[in-house]
XYZ file of C-alpha atoms in Angstrom:
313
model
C -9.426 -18.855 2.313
C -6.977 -18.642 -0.428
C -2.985 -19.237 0.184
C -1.862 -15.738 -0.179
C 1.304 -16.204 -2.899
C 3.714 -13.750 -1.401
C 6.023 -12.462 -4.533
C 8.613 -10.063 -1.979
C 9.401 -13.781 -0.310
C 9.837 -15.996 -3.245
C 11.780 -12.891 -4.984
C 14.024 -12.605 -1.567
C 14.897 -16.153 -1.875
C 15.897 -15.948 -5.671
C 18.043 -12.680 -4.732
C 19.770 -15.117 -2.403
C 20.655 -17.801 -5.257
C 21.353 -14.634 -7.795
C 24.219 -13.533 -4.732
C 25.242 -16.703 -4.068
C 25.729 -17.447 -7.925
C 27.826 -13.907 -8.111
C 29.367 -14.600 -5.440
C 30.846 -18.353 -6.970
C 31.339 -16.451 -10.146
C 33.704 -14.045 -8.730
C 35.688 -16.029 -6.445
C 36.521 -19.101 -9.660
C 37.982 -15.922 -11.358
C 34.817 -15.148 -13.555
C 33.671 -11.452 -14.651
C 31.737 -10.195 -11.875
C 28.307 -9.156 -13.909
C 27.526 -6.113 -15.205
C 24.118 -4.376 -16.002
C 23.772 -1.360 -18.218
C 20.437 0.574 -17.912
C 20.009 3.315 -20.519
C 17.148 6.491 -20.059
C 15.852 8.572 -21.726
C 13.923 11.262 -20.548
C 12.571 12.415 -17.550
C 9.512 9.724 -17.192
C 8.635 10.068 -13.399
C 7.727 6.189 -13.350
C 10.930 5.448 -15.285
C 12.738 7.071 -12.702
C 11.509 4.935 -10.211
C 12.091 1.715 -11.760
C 15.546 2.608 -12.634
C 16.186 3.407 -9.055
C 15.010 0.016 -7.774
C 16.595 -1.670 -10.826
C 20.175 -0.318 -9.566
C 19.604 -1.404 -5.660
C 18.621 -4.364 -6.967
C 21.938 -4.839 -8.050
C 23.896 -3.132 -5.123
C 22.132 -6.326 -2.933
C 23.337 -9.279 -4.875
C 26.861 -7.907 -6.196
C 26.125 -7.048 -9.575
C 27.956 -3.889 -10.598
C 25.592 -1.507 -12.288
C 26.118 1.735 -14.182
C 22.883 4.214 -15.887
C 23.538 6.336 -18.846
C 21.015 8.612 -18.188
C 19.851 11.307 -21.984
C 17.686 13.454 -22.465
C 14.325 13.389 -24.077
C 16.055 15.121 -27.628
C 18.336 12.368 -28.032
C 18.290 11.194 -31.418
C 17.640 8.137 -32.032
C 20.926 7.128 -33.478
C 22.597 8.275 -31.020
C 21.088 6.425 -28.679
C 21.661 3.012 -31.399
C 25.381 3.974 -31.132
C 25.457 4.264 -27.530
C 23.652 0.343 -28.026
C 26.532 -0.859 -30.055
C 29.426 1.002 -27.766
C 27.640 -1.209 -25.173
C 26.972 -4.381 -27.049
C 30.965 -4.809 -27.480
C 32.125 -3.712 -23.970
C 32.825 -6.357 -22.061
C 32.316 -5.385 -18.728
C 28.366 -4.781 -19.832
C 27.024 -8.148 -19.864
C 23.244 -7.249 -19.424
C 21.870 -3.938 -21.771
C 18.043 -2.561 -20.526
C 17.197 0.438 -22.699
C 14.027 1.793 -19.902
C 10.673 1.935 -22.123
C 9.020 4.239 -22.759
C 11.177 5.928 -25.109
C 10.508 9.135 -26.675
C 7.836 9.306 -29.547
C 10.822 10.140 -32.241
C 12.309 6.904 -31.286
C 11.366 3.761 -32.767
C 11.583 1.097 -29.733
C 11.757 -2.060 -31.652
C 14.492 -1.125 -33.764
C 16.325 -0.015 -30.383
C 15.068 -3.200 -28.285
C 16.638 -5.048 -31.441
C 19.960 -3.572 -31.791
C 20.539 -4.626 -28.037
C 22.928 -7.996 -28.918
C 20.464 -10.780 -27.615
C 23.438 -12.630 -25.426
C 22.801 -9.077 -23.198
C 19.123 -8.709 -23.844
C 18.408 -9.196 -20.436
C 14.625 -8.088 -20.766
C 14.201 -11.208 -23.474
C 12.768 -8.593 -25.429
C 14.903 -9.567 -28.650
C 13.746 -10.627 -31.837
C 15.931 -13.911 -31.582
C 15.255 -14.786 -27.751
C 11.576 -14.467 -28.683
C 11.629 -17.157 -31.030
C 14.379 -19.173 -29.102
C 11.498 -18.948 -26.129
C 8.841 -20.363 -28.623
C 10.904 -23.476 -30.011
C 12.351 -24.219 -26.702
C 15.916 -23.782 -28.205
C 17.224 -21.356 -25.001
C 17.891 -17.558 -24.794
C 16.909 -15.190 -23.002
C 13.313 -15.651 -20.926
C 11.459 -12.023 -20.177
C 11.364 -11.148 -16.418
C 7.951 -11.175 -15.488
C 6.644 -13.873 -17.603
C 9.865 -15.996 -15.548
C 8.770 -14.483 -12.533
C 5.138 -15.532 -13.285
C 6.423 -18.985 -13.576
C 8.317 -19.437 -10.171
C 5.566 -17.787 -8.641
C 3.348 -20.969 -9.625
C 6.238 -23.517 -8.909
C 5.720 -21.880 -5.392
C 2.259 -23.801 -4.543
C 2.220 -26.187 -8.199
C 4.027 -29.385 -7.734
C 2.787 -30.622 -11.210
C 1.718 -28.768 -14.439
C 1.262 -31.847 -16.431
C -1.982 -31.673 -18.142
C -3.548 -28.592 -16.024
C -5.915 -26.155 -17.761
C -4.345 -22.922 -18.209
C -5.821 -20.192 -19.111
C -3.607 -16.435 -19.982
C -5.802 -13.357 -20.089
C -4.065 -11.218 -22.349
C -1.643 -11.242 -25.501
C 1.148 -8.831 -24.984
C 4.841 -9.722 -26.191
C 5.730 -8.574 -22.774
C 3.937 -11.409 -20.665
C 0.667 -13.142 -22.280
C 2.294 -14.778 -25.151
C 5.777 -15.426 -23.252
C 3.694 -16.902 -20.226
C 1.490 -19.326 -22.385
C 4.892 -20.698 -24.101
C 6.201 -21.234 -20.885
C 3.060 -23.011 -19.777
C 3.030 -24.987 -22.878
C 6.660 -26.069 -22.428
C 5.018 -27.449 -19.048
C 2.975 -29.312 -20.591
C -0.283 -27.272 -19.870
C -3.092 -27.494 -22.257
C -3.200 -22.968 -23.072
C -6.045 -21.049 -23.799
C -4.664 -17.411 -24.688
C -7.553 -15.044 -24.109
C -7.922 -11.119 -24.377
C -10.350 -8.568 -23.040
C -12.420 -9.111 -26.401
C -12.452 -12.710 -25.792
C -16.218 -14.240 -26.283
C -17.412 -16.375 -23.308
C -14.191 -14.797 -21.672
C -15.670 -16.172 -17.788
C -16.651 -19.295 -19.289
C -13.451 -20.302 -20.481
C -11.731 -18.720 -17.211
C -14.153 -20.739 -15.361
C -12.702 -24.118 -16.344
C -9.092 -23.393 -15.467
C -6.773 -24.602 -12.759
C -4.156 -21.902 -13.584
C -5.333 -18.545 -14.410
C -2.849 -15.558 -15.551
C -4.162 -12.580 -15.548
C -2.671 -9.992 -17.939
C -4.808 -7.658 -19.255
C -4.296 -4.166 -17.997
C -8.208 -4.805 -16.643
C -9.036 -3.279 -13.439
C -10.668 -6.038 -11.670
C -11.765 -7.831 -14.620
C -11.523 -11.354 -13.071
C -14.849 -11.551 -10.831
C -15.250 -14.411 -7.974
C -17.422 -16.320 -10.497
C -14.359 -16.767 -13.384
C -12.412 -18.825 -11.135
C -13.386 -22.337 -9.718
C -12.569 -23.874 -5.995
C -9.104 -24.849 -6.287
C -8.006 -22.871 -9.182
C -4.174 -20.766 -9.250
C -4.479 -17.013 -9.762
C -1.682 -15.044 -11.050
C -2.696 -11.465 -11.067
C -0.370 -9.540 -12.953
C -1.983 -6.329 -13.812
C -1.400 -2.635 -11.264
C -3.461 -0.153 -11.614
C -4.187 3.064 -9.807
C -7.986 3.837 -9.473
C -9.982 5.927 -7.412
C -11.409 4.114 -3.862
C -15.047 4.288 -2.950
C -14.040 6.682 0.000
C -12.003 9.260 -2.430
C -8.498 7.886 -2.030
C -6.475 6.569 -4.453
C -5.751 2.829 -4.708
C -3.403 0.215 -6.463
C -5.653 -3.129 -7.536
C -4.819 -5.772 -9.894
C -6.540 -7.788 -12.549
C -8.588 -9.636 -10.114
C -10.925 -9.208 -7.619
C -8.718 -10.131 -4.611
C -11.935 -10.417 -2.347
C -14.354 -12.279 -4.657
C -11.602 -15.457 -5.561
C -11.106 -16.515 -1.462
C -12.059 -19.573 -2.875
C -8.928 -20.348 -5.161
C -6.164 -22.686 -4.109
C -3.821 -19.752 -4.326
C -3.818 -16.391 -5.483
C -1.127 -13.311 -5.678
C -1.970 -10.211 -3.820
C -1.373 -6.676 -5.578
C 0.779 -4.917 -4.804
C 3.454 -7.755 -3.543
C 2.783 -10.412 -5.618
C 4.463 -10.222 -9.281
C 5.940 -7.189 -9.018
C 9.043 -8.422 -6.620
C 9.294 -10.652 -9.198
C 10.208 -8.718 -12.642
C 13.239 -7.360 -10.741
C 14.474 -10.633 -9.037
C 14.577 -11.939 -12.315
C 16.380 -9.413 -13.967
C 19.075 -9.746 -11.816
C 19.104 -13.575 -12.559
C 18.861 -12.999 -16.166
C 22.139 -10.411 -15.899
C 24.249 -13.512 -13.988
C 23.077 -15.711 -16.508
C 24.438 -13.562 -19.273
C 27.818 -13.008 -17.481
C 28.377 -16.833 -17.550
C 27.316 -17.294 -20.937
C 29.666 -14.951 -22.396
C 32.232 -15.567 -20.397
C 32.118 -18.748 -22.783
C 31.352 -17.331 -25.969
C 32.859 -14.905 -28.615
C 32.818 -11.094 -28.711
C 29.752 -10.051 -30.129
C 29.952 -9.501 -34.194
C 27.297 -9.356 -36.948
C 27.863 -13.439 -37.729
C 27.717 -14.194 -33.824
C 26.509 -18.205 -32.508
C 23.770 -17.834 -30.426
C 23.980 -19.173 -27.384
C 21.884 -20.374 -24.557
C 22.229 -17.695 -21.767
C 19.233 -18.497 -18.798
C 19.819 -21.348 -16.358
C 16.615 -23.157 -16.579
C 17.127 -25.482 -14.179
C 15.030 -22.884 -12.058
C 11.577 -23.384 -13.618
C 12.052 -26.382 -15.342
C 14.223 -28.677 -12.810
C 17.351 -30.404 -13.012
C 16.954 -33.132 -15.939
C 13.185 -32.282 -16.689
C 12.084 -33.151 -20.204
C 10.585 -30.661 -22.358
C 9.892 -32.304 -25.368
């Protein structure tokens, strides 16, 4: 039988370093952190996240405040809500809740987000500080992804990897990460050709693809890692609905490790978030106000997925 990866522990004990970090932070005189979360719109599911997101922080000490607009809001008022934000500093982590209305162009709202607060490491700039290794800020599941594997990997050095999907969100954050770890990364996608074949041959498989059990028993060798990260809600052979992932849970009993679904990644995304918002906090505590010819700086401590000292050249 598989080890069952459980996401709510690991998650639990990162919540404890995030407090414990806060808690330092505070009492040497530092800002106590500060996340922002912006929505817009009534989005049921939205909602929900946005709830968790703010109890997230009332656990580990963060202080947390929600502008909540409605669905008309145009979108530049919401870009000068962005900037009021960007320069207060009490904010210190900004998370604009997708999806945004259809009238609003997300990428040039994700962008306007100054990436020292970008806490979602959705930025232009802490995208390609992620792929050339040079800091900023990492995306919370893709960094949840990874601590989930440090949980039963001792060693990446020269393991197969293989990422099923190519989102900005996880698959092409995730294989950087992996390559940084010195994996050898095959990015694949639902239109991959020879998809199990490739999967077949990996000792890490992520699984990314928004795929209702797409990974079968027969993608994944004895011994292999499964990260599932896909949820979705499909109808159960006796009528009732269900939440399954990207993999077949049942058929890959023979993997080293996999991650169940629900409680596997999806602790994860908000753990990290909350890292990601102390991580800010210190950063600019050491840096200059935010202005258009702003230094970027390194903001995640990366001592978490990399190790203390660890090469990644």
């Amino acid at each position: 039988m598989a080890e069952v990866i459980d996401g709510r522990k690991v998650a639990a004990k990162l919540d404890e370093q995030t407090k414990a970090e806060v808690d330092a932070l505070v009492a040497a005189g530092g800002p106590r952190p500060g996340l922002t979360v912006i929505l817009v719109g009534d989005d049921g599911a939205s909602q929900v996240y946005v709830r968790r997101k703010i109890k997230g922080c009332e656990k580990v000490g963060i202080r947390s405040s929600e502008h909540r607009l409605p669905a008309d809001t145009t979108q530049e008022e919401l870009l000068a809500l962005v900037d009021q934000l960007n320069h207060d500093p009490e904010v210190h982590g900004i998370l604009c809740q997708v999806p945004l209305p259809a009238h609003i162009d997300t990428r040039t709202v994700l962008g306007a987000i100054a990436p020292e607060k970008d806490v979602d490491g959705f930025h232009p700039v802490n995208v390609g500080r992620l792929s050339t290794g040079t800091g900023g800020m990492v995306p919370c599941t893709p960094l949840g992804v990874m601590m989930l594997l440090e949980s039963v990997i001792d060693d990446f050095v020269g393991l197969d990897a293989v990422v099923i999907g190519k989102s900005n969100i996880v698959g092409k954050p995730v294989a950087l990460m992996l390559l940084d770890r010195e994996c050898t990364v095959t990015v694949t996608h639902i239109y991959t050709e020879n998809l199990p074949e490739i999967a077949a041959k990996a000792d890490i498989i992520v699984a990314a693809a928004g795929a209702p059990e797409l990974v079968k028993g027969s993608w994944v060798k004895p011994g292999a890692v499964v990260i599932d990260v896909g949820i979705t809600r499909i109808m159960g052979e006796d009528g009732k609905e269900k939440l399954v992932g990207d993999v077949k849970f049942d058929e890959v009993q023979h993997a080293k490790a996999v991650t169940p679904v629900p409680g596997g990644v999806g602790p994860m995304t908000i753990a990290c978030l909350l890292h990601n918002t102390v991580q800010a906090a210190k950063a600019i505590g050491k840096a200059p106000a935010p202005n258009g010819d702003r230094d970027y700086h390194d903001a995640p401590d990366r001592s978490l997925i990399y190790g203390e000292g660890a090469s990644r050249d």
